[in-house]
Short mmCIF file of N, CA and C in Angstrom, two decimals:
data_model
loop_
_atom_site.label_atom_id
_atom_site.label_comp_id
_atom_site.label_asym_id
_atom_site.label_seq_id
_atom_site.Cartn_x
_atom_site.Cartn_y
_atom_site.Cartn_z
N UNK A 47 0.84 -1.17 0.00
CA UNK A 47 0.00 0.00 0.00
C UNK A 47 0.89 1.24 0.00
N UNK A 48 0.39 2.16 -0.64
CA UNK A 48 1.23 3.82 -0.96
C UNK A 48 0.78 4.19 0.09
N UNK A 49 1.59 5.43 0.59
CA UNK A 49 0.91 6.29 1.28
C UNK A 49 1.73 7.64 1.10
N UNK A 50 1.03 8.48 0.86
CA UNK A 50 1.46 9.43 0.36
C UNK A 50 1.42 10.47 1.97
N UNK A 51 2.55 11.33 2.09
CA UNK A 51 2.66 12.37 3.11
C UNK A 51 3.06 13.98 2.59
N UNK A 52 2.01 14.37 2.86
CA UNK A 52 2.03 16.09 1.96
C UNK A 52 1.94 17.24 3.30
N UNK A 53 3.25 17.93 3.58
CA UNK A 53 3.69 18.75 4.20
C UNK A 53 4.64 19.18 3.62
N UNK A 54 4.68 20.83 3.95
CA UNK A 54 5.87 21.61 3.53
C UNK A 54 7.23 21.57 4.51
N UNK A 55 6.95 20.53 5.66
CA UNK A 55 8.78 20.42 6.10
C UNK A 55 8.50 19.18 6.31
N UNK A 56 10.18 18.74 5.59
CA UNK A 56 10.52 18.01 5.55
C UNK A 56 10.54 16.73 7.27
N UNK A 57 10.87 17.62 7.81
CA UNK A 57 11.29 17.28 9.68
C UNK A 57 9.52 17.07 9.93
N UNK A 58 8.56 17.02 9.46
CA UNK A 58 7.41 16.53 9.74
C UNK A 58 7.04 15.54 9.06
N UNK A 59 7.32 15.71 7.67
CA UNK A 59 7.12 14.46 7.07
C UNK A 59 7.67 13.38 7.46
N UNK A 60 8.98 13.24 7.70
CA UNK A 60 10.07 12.04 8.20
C UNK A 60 9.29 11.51 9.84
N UNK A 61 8.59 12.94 10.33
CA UNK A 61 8.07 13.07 12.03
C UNK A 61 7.15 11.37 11.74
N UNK A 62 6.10 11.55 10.58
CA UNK A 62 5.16 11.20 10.29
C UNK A 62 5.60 9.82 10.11
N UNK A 63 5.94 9.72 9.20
CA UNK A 63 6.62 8.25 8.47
C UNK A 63 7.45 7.86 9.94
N UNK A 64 8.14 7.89 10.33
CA UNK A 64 8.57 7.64 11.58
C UNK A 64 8.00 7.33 12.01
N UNK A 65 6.45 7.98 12.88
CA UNK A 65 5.86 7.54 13.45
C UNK A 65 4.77 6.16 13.12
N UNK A 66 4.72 6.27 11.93
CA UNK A 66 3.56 5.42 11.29
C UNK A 66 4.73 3.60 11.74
N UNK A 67 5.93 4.45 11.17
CA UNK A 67 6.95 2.87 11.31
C UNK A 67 7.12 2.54 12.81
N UNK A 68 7.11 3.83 13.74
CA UNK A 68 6.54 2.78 14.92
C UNK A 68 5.69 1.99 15.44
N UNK A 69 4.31 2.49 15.19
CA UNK A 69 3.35 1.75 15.06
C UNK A 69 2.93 0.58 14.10
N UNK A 70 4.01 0.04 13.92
CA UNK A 70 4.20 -1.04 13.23
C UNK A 70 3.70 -1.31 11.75
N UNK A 71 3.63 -0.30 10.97
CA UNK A 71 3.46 0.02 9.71
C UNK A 71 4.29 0.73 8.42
N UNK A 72 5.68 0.54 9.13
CA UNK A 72 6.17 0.43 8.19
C UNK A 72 6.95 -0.64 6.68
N UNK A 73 6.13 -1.26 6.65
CA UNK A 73 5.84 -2.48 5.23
C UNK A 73 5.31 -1.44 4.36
N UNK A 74 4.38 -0.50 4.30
CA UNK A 74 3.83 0.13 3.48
C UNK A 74 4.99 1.56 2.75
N UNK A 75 4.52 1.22 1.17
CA UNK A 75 5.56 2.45 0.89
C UNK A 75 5.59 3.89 0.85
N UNK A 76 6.25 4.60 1.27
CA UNK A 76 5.54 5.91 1.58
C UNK A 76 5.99 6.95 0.67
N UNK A 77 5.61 7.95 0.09
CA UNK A 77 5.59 8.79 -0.70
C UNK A 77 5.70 10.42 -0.26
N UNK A 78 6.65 11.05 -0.89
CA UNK A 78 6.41 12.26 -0.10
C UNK A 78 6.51 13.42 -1.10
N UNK A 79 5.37 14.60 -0.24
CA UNK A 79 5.33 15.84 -1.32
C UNK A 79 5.09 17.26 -0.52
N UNK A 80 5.87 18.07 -0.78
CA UNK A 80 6.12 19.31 0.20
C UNK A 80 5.04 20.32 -0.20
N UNK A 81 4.34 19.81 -1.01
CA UNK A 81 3.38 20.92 -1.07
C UNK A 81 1.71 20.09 -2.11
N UNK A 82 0.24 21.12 -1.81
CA UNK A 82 -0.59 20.17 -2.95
C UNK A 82 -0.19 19.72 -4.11
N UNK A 83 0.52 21.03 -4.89
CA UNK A 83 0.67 21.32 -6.27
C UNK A 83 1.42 19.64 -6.76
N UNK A 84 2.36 19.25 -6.06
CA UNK A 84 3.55 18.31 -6.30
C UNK A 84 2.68 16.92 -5.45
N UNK A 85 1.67 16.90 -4.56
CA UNK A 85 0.73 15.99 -4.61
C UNK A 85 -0.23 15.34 -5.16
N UNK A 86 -0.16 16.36 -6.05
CA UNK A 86 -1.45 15.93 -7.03
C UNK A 86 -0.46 15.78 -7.83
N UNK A 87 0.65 16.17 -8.27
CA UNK A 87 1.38 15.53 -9.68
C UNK A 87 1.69 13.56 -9.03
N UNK A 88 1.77 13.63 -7.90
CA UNK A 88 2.15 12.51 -7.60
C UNK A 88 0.77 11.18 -7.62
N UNK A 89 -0.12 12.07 -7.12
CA UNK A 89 -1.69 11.46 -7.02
C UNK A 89 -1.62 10.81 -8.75
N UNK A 90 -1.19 11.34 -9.44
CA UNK A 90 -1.99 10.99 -11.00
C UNK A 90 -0.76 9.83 -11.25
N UNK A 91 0.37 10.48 -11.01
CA UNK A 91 1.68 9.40 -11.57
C UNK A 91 1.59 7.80 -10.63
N UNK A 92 1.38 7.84 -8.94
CA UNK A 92 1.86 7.17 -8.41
C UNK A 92 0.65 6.03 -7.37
N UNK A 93 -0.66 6.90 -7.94
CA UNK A 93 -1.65 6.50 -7.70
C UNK A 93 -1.88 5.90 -5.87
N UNK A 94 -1.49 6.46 -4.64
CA UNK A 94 -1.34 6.61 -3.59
C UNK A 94 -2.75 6.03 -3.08
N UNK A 95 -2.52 5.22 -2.15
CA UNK A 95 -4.26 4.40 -1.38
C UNK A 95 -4.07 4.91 0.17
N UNK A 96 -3.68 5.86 0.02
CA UNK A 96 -4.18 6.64 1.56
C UNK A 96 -3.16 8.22 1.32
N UNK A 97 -3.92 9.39 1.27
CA UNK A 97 -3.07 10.77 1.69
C UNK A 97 -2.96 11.00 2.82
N UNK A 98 -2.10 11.82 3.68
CA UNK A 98 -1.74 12.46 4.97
C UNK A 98 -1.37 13.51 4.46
N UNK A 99 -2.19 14.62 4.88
CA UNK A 99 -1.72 15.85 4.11
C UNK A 99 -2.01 17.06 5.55
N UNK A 100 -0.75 17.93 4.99
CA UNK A 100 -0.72 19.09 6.29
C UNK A 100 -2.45 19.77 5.64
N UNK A 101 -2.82 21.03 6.86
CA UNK A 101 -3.90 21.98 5.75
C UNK A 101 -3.16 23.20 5.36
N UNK A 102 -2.38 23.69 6.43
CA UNK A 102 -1.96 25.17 5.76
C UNK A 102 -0.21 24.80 5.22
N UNK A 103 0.07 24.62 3.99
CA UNK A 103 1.02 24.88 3.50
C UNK A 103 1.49 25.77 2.43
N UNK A 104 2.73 26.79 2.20
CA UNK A 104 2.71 27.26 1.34
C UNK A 104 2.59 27.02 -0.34
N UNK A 105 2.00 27.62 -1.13
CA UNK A 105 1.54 27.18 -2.34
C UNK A 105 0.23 26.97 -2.17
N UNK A 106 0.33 26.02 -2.45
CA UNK A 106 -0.90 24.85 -2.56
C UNK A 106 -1.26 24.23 -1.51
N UNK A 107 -2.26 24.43 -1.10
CA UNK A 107 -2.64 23.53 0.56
C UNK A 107 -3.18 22.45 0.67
N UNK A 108 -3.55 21.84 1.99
CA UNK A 108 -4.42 20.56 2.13
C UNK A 108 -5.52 20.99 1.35
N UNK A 109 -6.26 22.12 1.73
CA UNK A 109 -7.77 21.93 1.69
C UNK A 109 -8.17 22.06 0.24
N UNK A 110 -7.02 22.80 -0.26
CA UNK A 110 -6.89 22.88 -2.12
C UNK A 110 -6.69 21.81 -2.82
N UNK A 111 -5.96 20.84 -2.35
CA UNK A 111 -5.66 20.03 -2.75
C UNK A 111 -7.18 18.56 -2.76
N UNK A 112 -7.54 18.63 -1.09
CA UNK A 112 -8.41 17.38 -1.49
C UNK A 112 -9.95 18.55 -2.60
N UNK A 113 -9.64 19.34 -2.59
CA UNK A 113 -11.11 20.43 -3.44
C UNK A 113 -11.10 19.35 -4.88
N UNK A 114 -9.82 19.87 -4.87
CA UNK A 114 -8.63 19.35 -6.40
C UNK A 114 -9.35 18.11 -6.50
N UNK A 115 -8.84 17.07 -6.17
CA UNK A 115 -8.96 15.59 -6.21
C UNK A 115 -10.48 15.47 -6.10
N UNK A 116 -11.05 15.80 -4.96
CA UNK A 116 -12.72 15.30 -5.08
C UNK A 116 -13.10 15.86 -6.46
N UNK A 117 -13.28 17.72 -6.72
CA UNK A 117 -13.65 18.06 -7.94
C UNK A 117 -13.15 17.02 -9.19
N UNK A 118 -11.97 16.17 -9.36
CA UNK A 118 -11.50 15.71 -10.72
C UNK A 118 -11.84 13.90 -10.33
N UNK A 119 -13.15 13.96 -9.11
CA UNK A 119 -13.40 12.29 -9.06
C UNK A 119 -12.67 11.13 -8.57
N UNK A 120 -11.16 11.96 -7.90
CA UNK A 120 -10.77 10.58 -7.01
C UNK A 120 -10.86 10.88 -5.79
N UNK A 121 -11.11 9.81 -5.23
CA UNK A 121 -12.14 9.34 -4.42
C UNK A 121 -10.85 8.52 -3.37
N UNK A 122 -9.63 8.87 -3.52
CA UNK A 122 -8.69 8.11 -2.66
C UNK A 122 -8.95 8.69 -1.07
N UNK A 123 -8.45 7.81 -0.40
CA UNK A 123 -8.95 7.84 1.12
C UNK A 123 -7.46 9.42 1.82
N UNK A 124 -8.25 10.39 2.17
CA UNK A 124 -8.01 11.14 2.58
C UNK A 124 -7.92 11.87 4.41
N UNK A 125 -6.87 12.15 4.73
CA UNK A 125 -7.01 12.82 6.50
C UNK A 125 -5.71 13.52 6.25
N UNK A 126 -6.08 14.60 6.78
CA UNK A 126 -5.38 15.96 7.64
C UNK A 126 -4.86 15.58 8.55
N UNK A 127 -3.50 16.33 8.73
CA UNK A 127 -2.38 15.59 10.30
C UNK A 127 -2.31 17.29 10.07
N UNK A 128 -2.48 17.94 11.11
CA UNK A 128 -2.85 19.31 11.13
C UNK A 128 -2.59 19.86 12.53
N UNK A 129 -2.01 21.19 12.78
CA UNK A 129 -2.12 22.22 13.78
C UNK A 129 -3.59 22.72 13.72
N UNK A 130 -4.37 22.53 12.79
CA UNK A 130 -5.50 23.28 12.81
C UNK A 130 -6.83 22.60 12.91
N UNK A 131 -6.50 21.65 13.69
CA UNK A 131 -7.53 20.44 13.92
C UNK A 131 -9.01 20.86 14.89
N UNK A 132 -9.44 22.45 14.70
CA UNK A 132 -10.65 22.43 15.52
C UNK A 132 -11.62 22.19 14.65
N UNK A 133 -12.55 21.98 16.12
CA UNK A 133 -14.08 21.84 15.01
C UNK A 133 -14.45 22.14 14.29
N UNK A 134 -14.25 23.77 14.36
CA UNK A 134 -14.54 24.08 12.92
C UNK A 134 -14.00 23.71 11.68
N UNK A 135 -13.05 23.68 11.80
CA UNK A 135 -11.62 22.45 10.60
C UNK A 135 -12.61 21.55 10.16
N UNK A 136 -12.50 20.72 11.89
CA UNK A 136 -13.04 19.38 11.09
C UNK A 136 -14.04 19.09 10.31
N UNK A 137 -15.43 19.76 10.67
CA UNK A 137 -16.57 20.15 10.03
C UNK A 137 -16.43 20.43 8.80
N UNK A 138 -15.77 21.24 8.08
CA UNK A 138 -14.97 21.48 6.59
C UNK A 138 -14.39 20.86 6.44
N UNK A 139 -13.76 19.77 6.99
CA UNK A 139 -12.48 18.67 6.32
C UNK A 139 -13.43 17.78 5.93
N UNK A 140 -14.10 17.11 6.75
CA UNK A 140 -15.56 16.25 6.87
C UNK A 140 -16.24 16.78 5.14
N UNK A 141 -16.72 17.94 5.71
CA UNK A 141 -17.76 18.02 4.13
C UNK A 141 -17.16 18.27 2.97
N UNK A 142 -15.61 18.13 2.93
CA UNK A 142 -15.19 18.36 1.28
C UNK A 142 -14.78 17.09 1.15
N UNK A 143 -14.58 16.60 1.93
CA UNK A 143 -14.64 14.56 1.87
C UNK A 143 -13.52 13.80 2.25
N UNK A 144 -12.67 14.94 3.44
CA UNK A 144 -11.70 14.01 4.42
C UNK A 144 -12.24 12.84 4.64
N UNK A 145 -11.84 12.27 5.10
CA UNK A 145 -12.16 10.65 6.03
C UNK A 145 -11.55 11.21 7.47
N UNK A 146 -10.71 11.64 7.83
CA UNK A 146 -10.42 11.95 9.32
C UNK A 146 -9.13 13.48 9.41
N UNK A 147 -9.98 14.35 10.70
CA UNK A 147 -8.67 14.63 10.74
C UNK A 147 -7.62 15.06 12.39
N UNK A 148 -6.28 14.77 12.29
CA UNK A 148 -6.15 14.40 13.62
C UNK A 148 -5.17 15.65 13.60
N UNK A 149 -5.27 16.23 15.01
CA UNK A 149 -4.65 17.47 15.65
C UNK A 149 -2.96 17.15 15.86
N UNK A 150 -1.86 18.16 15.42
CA UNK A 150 -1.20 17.89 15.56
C UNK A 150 -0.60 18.65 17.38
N UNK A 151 0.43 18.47 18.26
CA UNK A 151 1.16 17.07 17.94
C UNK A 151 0.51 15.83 18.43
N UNK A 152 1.02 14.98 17.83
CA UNK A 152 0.21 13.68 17.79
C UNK A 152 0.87 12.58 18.64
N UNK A 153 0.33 11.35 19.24
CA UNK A 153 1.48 10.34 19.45
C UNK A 153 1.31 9.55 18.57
N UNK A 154 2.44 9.02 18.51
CA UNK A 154 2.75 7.59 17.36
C UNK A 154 1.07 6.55 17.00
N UNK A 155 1.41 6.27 18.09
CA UNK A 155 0.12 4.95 18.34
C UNK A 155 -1.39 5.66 18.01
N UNK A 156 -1.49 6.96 18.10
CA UNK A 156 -2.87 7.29 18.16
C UNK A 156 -2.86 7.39 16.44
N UNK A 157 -1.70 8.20 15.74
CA UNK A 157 -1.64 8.56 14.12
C UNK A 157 -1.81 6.76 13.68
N UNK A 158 -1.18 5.90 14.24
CA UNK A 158 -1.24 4.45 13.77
C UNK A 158 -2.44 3.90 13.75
N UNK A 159 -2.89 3.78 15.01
CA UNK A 159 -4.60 3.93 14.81
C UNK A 159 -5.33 4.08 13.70
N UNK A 160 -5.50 5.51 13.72
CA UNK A 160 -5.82 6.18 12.58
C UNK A 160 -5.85 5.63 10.84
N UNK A 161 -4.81 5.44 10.65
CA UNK A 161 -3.77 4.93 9.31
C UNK A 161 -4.30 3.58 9.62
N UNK A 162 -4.51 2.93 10.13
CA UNK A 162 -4.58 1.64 10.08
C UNK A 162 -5.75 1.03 9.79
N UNK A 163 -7.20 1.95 10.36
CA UNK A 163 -8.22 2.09 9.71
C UNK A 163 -8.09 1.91 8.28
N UNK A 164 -7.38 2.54 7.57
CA UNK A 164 -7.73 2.43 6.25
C UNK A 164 -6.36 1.42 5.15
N UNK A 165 -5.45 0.99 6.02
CA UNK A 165 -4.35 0.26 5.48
C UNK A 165 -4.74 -1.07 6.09
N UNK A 166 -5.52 -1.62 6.59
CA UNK A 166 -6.07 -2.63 6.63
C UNK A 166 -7.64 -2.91 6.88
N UNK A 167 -8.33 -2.11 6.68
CA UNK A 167 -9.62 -2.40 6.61
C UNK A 167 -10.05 -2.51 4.60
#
């Protein structure tokens, strides 16, 4: 299984993937993109079965990005790993067609959780 990780630093992405490989998921291959713009080039080339995407990054953001993808019909399983994880977030992450989104900072086991919902269900 892909999994694609879309943040603009690097030291979060690695945070992420790190953490996912503690929680005993790292078998899965992971993919990485510092911004939407270069996520969605990757979404079409590399065809990814789960995103982790920051919301506020420069360029191109989370929330632009899943707009992007739902508007052009894929339908890949989507969640926000976010500083900006309030209700109100979530409520808008929810209706543009997140699947989850979790507040950053996070612990290992809870983001594994999470991810695991959809890398083995």
């Amino acid at each position: 299984m892909k999994i694609l990780v879309v943040d603009d630093s690097k030291a979060m992405r690695m945070l992420i993937i790190r953490s996912l490989e503690q929680a005993g998921l790292g078998s899965h291959t992971f993919l990485e993109a510092g911004d939407g713009f270069e996520a969605f080039t990757l979404v079409t080339t590399e065809a990814p079965d789960l995103i982790l995407s920051d919301w506020t990054m420069s360029g191109v953001g989370g929330m632009d990005l899943l707009r992007g993808l739902r508007g052009a019909g894929n339908t890949v399983p989507f969640g926000f790993v976010t500083a900006q994880a309030s209700e109100l977030r979530r409520e808008e992450a929810l209706a543009a067609g997140a699947q989850f989104i979790l507040g950053k900072p996070f612990l290992a086991a809870s983001l594994g959780d999470v991810v695991r919902e959809y890398v083995d269900g």
